[in-house]
PDB file of C-alpha atoms in Angstrom:
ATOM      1  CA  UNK Y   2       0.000   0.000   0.000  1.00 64.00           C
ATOM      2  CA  UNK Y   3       1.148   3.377  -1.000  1.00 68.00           C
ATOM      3  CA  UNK Y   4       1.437   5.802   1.950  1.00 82.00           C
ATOM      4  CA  UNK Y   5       4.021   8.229   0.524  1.00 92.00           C
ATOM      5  CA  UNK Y   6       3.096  11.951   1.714  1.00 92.00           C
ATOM      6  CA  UNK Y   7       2.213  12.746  -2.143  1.00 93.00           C
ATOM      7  CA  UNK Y   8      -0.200  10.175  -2.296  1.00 94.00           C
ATOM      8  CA  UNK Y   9      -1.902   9.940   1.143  1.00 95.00           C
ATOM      9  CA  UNK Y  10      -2.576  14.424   0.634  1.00 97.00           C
ATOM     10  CA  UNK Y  11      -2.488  14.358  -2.642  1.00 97.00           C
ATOM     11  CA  UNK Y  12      -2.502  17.567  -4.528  1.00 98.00           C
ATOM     12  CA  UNK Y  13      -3.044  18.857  -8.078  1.00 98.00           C
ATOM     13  CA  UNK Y  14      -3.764  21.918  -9.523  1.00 98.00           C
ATOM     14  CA  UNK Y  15      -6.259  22.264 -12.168  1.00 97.00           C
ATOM     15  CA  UNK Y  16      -7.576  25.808 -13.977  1.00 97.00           C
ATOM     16  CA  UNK Y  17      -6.078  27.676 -11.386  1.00 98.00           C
ATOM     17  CA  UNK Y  18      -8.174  25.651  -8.511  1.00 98.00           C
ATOM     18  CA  UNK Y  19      -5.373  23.749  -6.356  1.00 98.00           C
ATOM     19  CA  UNK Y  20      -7.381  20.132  -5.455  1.00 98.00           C
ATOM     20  CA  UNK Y  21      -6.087  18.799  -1.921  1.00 98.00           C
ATOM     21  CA  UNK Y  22      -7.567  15.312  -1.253  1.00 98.00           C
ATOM     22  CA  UNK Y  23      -7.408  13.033   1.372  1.00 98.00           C
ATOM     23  CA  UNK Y  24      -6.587   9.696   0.394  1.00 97.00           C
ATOM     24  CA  UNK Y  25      -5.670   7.271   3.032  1.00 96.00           C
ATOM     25  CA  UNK Y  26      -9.518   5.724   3.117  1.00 96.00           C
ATOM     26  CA  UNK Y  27      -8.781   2.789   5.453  1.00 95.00           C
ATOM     27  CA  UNK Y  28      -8.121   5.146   8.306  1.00 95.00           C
ATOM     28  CA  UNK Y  29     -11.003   7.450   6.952  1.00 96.00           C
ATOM     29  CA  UNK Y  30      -8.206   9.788   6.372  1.00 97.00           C
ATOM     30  CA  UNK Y  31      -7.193  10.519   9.577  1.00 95.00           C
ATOM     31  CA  UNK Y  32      -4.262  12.752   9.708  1.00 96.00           C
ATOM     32  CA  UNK Y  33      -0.856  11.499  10.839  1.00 95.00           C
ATOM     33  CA  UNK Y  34       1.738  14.661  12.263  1.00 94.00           C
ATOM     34  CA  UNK Y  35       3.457  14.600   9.028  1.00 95.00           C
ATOM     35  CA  UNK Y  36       0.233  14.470   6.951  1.00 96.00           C
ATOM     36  CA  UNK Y  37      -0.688  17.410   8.792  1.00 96.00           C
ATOM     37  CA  UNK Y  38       2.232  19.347   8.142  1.00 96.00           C
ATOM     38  CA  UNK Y  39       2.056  18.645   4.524  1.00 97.00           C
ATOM     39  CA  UNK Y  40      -1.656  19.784   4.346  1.00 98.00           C
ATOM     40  CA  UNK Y  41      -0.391  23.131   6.483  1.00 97.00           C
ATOM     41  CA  UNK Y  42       2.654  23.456   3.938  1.00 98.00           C
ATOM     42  CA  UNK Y  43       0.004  22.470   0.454  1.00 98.00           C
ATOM     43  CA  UNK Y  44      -2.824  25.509   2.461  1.00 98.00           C
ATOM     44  CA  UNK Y  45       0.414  28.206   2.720  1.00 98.00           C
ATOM     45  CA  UNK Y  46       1.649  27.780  -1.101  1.00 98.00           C
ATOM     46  CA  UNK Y  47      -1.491  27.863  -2.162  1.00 98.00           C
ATOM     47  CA  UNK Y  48      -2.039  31.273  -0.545  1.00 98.00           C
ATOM     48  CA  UNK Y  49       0.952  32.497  -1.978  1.00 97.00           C
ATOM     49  CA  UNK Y  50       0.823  31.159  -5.441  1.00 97.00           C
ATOM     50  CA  UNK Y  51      -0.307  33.371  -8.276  1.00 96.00           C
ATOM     51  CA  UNK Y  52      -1.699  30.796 -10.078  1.00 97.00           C
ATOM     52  CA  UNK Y  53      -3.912  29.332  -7.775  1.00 98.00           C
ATOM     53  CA  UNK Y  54      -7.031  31.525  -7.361  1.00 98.00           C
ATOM     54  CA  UNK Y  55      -8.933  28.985  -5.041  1.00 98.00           C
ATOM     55  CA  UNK Y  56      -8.648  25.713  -3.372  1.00 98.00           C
ATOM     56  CA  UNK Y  57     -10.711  22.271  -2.520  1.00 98.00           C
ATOM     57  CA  UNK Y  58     -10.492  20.016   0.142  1.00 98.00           C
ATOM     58  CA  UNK Y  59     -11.810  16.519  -0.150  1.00 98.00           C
ATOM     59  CA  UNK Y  60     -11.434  12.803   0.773  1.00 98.00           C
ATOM     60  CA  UNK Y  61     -11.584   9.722  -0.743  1.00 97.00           C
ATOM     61  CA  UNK Y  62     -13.463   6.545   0.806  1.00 96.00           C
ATOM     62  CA  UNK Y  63     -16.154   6.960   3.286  1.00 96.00           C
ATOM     63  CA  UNK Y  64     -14.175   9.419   5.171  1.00 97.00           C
ATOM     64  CA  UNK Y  65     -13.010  13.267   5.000  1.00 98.00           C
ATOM     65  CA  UNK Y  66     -11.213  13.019   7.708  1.00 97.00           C
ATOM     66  CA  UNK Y  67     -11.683  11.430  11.151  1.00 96.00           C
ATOM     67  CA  UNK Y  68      -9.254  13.571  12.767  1.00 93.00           C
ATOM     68  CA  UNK Y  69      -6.110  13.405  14.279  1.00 90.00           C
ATOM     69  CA  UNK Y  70      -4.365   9.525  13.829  1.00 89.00           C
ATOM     70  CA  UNK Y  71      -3.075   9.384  17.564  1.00 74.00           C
ATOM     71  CA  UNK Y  72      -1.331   5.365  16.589  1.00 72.00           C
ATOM     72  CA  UNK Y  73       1.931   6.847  15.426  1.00 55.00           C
ATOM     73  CA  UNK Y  74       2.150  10.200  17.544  1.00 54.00           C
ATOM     74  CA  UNK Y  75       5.046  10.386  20.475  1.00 54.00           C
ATOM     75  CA  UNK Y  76       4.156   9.033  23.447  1.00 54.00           C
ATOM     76  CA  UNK Y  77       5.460   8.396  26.672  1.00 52.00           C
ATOM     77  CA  UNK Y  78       8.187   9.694  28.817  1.00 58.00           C
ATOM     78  CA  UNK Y  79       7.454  12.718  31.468  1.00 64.00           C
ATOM     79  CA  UNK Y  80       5.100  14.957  30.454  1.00 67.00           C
ATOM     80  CA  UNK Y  81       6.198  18.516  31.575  1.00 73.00           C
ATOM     81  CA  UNK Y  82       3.463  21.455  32.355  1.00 72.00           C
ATOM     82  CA  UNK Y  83       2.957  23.144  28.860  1.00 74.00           C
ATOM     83  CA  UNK Y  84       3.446  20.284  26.801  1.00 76.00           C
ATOM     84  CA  UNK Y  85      -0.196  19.624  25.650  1.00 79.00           C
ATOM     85  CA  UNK Y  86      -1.094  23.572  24.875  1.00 82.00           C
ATOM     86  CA  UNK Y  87       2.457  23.259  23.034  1.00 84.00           C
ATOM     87  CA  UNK Y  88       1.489  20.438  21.069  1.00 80.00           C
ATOM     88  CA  UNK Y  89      -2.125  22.111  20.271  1.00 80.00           C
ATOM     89  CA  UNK Y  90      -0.307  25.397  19.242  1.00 83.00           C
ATOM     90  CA  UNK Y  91       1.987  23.293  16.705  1.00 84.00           C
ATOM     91  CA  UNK Y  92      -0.433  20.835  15.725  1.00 84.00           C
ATOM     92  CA  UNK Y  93      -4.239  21.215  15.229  1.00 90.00           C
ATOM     93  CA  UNK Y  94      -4.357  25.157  16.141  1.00 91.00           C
ATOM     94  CA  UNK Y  95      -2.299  25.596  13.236  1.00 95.00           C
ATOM     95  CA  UNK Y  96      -4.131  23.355  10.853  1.00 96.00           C
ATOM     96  CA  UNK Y  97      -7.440  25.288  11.446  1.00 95.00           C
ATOM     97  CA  UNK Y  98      -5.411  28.922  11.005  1.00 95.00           C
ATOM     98  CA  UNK Y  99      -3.585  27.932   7.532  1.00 97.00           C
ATOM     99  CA  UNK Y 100      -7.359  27.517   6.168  1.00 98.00           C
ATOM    100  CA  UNK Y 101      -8.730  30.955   7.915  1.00 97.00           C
ATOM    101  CA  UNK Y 102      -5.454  32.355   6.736  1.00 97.00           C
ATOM    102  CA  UNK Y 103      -5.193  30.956   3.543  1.00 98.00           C
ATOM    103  CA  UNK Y 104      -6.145  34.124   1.105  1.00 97.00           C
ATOM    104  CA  UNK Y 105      -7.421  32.426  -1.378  1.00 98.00           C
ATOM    105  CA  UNK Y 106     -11.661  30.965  -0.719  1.00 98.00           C
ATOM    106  CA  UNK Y 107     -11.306  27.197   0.493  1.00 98.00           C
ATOM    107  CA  UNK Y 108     -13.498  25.168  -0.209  1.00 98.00           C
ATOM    108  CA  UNK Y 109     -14.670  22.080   1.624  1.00 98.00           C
ATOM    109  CA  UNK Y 110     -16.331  18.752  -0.544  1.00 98.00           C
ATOM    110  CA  UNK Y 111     -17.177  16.232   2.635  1.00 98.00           C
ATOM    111  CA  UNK Y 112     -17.097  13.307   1.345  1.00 98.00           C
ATOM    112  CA  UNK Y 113     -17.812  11.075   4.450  1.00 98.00           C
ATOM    113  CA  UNK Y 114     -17.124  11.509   8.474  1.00 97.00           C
ATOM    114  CA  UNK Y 115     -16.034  14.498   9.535  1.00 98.00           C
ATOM    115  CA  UNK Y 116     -15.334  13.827  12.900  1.00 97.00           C
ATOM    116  CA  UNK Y 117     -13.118  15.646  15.807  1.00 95.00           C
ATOM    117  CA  UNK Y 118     -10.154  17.654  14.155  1.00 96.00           C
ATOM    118  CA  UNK Y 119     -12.004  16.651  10.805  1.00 97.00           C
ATOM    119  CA  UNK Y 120     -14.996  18.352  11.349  1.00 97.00           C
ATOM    120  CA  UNK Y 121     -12.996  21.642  12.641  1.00 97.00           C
ATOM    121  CA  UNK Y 122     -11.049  21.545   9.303  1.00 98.00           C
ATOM    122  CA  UNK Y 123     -13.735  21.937   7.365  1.00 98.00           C
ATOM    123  CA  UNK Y 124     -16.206  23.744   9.389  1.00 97.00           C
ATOM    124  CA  UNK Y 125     -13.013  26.414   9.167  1.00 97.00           C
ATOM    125  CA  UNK Y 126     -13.333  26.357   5.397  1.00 98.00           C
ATOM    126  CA  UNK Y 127     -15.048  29.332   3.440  1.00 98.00           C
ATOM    127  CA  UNK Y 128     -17.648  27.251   1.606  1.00 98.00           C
ATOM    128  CA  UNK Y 129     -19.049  23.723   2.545  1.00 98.00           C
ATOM    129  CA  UNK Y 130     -20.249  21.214   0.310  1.00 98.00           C
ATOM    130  CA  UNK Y 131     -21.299  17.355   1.260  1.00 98.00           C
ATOM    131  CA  UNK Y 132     -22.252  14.459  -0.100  1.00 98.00           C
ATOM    132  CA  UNK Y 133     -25.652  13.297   1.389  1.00 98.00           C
ATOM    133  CA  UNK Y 134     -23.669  10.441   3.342  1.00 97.00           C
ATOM    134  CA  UNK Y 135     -21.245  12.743   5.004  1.00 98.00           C
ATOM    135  CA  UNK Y 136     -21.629  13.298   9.229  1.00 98.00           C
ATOM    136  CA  UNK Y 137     -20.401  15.841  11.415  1.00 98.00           C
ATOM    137  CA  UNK Y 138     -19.298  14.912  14.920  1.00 97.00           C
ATOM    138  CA  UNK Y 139     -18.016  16.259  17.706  1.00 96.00           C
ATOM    139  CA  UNK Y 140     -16.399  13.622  19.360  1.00 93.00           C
ATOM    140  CA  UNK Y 141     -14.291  14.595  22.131  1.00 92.00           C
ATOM    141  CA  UNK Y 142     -16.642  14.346  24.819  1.00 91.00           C
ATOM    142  CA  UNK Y 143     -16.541  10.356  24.151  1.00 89.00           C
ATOM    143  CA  UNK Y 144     -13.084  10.308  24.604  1.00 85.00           C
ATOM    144  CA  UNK Y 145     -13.676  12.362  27.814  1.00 89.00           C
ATOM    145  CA  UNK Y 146     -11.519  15.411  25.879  1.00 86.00           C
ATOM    146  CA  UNK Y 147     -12.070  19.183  25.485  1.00 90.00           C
ATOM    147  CA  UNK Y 148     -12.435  19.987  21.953  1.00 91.00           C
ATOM    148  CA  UNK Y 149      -9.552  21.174  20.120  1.00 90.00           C
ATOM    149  CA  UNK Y 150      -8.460  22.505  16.945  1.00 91.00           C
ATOM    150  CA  UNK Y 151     -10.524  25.634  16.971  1.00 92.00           C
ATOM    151  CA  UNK Y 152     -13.888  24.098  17.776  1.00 93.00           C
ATOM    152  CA  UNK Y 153     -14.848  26.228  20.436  1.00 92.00           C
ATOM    153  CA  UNK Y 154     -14.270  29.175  18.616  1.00 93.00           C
ATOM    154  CA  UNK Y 155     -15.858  28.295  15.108  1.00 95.00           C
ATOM    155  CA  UNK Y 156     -18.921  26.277  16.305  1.00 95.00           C
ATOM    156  CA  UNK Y 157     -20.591  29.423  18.514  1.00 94.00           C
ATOM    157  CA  UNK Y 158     -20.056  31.593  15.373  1.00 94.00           C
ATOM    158  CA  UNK Y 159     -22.104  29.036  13.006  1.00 96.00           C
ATOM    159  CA  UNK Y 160     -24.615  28.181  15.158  1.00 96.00           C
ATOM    160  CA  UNK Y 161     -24.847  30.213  18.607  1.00 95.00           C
ATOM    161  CA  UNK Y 162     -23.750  29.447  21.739  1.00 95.00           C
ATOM    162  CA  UNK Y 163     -26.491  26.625  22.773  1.00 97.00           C
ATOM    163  CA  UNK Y 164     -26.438  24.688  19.529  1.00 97.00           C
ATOM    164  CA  UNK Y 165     -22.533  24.521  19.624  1.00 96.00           C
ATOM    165  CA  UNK Y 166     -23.187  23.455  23.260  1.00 97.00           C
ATOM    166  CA  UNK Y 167     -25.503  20.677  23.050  1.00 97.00           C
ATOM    167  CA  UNK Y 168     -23.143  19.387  19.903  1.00 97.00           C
ATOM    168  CA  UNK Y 169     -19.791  19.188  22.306  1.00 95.00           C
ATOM    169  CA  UNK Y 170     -21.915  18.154  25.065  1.00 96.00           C
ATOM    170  CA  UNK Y 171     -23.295  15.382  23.341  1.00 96.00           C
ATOM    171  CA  UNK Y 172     -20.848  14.021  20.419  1.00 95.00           C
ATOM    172  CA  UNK Y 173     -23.788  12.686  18.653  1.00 96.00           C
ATOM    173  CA  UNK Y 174     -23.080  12.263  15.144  1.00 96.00           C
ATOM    174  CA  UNK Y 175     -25.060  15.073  12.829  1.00 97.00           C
ATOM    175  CA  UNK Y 176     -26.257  13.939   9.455  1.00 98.00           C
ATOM    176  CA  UNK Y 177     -25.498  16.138   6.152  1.00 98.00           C
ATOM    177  CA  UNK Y 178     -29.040  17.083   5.969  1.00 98.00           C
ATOM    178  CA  UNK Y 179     -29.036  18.468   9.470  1.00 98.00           C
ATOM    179  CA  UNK Y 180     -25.940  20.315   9.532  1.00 98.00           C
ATOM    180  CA  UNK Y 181     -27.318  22.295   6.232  1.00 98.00           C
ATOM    181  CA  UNK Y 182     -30.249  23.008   8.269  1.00 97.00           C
ATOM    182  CA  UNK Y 183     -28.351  24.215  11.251  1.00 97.00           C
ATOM    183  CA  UNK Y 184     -26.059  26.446   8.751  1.00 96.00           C
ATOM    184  CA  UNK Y 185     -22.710  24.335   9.190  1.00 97.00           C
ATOM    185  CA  UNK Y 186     -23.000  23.165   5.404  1.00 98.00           C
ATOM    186  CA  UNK Y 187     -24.141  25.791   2.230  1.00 98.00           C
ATOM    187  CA  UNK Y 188     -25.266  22.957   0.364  1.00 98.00           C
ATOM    188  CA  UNK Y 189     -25.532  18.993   0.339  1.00 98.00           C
ATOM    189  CA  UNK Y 190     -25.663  17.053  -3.336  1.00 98.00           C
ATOM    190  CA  UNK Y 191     -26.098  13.370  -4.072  1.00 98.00           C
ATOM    191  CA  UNK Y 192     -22.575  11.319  -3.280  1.00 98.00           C
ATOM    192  CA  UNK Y 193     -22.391  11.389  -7.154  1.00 97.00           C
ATOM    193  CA  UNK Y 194     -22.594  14.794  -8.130  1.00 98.00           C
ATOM    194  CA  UNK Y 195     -20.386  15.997  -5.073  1.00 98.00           C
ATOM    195  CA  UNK Y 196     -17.207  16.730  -7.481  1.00 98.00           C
ATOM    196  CA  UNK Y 197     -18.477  18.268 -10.237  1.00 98.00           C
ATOM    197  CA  UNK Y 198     -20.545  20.773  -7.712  1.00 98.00           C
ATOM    198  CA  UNK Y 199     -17.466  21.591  -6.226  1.00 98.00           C
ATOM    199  CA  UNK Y 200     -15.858  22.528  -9.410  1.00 98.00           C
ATOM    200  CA  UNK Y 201     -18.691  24.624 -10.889  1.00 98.00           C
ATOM    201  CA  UNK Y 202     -17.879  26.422  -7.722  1.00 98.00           C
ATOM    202  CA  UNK Y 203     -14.509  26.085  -7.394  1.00 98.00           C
ATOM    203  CA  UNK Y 204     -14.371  27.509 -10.940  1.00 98.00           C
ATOM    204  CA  UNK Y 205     -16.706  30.653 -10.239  1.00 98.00           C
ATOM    205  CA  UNK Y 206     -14.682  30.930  -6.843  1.00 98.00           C
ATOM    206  CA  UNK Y 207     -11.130  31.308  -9.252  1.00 98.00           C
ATOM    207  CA  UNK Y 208     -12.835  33.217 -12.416  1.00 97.00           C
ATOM    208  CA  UNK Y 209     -13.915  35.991  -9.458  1.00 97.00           C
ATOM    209  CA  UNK Y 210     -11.781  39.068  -8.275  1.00 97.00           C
ATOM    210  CA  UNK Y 211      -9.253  37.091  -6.325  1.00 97.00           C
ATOM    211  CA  UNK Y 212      -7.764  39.663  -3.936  1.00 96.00           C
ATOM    212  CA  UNK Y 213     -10.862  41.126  -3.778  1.00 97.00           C
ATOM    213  CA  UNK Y 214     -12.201  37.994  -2.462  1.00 97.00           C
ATOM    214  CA  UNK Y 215      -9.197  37.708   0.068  1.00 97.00           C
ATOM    215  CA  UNK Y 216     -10.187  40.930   1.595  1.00 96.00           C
ATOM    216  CA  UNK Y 217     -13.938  39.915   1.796  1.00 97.00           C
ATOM    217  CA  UNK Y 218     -12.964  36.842   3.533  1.00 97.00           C
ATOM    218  CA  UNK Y 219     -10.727  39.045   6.274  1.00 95.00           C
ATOM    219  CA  UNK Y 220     -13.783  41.517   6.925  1.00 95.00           C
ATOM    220  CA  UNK Y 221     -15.997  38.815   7.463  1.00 95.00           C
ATOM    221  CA  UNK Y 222     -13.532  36.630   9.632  1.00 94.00           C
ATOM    222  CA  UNK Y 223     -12.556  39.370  11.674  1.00 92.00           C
ATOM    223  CA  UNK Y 224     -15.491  40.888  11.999  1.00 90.00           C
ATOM    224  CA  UNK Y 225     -17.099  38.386  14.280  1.00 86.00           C
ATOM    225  CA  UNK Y 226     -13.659  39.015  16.694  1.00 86.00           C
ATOM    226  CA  UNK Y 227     -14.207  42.891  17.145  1.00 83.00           C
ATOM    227  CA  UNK Y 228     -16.316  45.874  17.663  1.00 82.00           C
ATOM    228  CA  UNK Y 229     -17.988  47.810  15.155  1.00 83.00           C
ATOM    229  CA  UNK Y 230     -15.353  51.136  15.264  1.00 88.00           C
ATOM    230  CA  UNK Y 231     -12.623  48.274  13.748  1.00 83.00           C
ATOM    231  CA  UNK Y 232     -15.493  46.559  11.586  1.00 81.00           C
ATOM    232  CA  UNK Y 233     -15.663  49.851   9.365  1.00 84.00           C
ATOM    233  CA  UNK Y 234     -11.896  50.688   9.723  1.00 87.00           C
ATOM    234  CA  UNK Y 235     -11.186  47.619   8.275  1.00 84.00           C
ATOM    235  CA  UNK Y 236     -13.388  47.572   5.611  1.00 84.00           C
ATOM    236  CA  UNK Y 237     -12.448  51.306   4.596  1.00 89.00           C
ATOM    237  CA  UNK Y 238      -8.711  49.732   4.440  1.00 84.00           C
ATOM    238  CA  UNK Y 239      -9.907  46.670   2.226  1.00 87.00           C
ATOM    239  CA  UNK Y 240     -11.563  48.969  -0.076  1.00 86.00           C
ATOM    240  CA  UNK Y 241      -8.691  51.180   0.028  1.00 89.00           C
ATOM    241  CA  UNK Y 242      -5.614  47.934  -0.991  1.00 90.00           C
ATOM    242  CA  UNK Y 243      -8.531  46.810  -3.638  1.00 89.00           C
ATOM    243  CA  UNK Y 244      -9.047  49.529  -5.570  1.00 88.00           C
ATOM    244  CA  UNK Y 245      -5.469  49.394  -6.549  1.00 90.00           C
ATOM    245  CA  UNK Y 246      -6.177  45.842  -8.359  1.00 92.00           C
ATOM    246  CA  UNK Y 247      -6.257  45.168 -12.013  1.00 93.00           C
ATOM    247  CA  UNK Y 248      -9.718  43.417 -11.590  1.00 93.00           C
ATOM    248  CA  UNK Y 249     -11.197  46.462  -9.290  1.00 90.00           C
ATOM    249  CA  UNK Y 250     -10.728  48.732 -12.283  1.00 91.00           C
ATOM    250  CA  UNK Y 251     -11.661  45.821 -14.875  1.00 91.00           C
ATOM    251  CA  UNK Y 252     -14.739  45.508 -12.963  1.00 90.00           C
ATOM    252  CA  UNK Y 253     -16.041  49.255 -13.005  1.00 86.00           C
ATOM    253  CA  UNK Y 254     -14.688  49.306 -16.759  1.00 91.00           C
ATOM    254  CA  UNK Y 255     -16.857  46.227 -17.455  1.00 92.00           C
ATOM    255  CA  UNK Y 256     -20.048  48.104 -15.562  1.00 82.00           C
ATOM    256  CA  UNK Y 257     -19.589  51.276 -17.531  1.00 90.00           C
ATOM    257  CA  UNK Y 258     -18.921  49.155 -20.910  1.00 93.00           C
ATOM    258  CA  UNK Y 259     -22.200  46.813 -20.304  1.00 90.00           C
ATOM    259  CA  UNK Y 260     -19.737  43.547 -20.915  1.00 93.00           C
ATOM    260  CA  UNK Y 261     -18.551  40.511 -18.677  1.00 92.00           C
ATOM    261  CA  UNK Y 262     -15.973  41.116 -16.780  1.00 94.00           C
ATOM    262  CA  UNK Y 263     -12.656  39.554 -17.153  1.00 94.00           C
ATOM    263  CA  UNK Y 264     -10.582  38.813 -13.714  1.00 94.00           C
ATOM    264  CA  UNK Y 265      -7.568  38.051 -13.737  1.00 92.00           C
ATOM    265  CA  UNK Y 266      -6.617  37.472  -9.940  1.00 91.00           C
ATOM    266  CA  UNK Y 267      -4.299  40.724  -9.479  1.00 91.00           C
TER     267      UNK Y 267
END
């Protein structure tokens, strides 16, 4: 079996949308420490990179990912005070932040289970798609753990305090059809028409105004974080960087000619 980094993440970039998938099904893509840094390092390049203008997450196999795979972390020895909020900080914190970071619109296709760390990562992303199949669960309390990986943070903003309770509280696993209701997922498809939905919007998402939609994405994040004084600021600032962009001033010329516009990303 072939568990080479490159082939357990894969990645492949296609019409300037960068395709991250899962593929290690048998473990329902749970993520191993160096799976998880490659995933970090895949999220960071792609935010960087020119010619990538949006990205999709996915899995193969009944899983997106089940979350952290704990059978080949360190163990044992002395554990000193600070060692598990270290760990966090390295590990799963920074998973979650190289997705809210990432400046180009993420995209989640759930496959399958989304479960612990799995159901932060894409909870975290911009856009959710899932296959009808696919479940959401918060499963720390099972394992007698506090959620990590963002969860208490993200969960209250989707849902409100009390429904983000009475998920950790309980673990019980959520079906597709009732995250969408709750407003965890934008929209759940048939198992069979999950990829192509996610590129018809993958491919709107990197055809748009891409810096412009890297700003719209840091209002909105940080928006929920502050007060209303540095909502505005911040958005008189974003407007400021993007009218400097090739595709702000294609997009007025476009309105004034009565054409399409055409975006180029910069």
């Amino acid at each position: 079996m072939d568990e080479s980094l490159e082939k357990v993440v894969a990645q492949a970039t296609d019409n300037a949308v960068s395709w991250i998938t899962l593929d290690r099904p048998h473990a329902l893509n749970a993520l191993t420490l160096e799976q998880r840094e490659r995933l970090i390092g895949l999220l960071a390049d792609a935010s960087a990179s020119p010619g990538v203008r949006a990205v999709v997450l996915t899995g193969r196999g009944r899983g997106f990912c089940a979350g952290a795979d704990l059978k080949g972390a360190p163990g044992g020895g002395e554990r000193v005070a600070g060692d598990v909020a270290r760990t966090l900080e390295r590990g799963a914190q920074r998973l979650v932040t190289a997705v809210l970071d990432c400046e180009k619109p993420v995209l989640a296709a759930v496959n399958g289970t989304a479960a612990g760390l799995g159901c932060h990562l894409a909870l975290a992303c911009d856009l959710v798609l899932a296959a009808e199949e696919a479940s959401f669960a918060e499963v720390f309390v099972r394992r007698g753990l506090v959620p990590d990986g963002g969860g208490a943070y993200l969960l209250p903003r989707l849902v409100g305090p009390q429904r983000a309770k009475e998920l950790m509280f309980f673990g019980d696993r959520l079906p597709a059809s009732e995250a969408e209701r709750l407003g965890l997922v934008n929209r759940v498809v048939p198992a069979d028409t999950l990829e192509r939905t996610a590129r018809e919007w993958a491919g709107r998402l990197a055809a748009g105004p891409t810096r412009a939609l890297a700003l719209t994405k840091r209002l909105v994040n940080s928006s929920l974080d502050g007060d209303r004084a540095a909502a505005l600021a911040a958005e008189a600032w974003a407007q400021e960087i993007n009218m400097a962009t090739r595709d702000a001033r294609e997009g007025v010329a476009s309105f004034a000619e009565r054409r399409k516009p055409g975006f180029e990303g910069r």
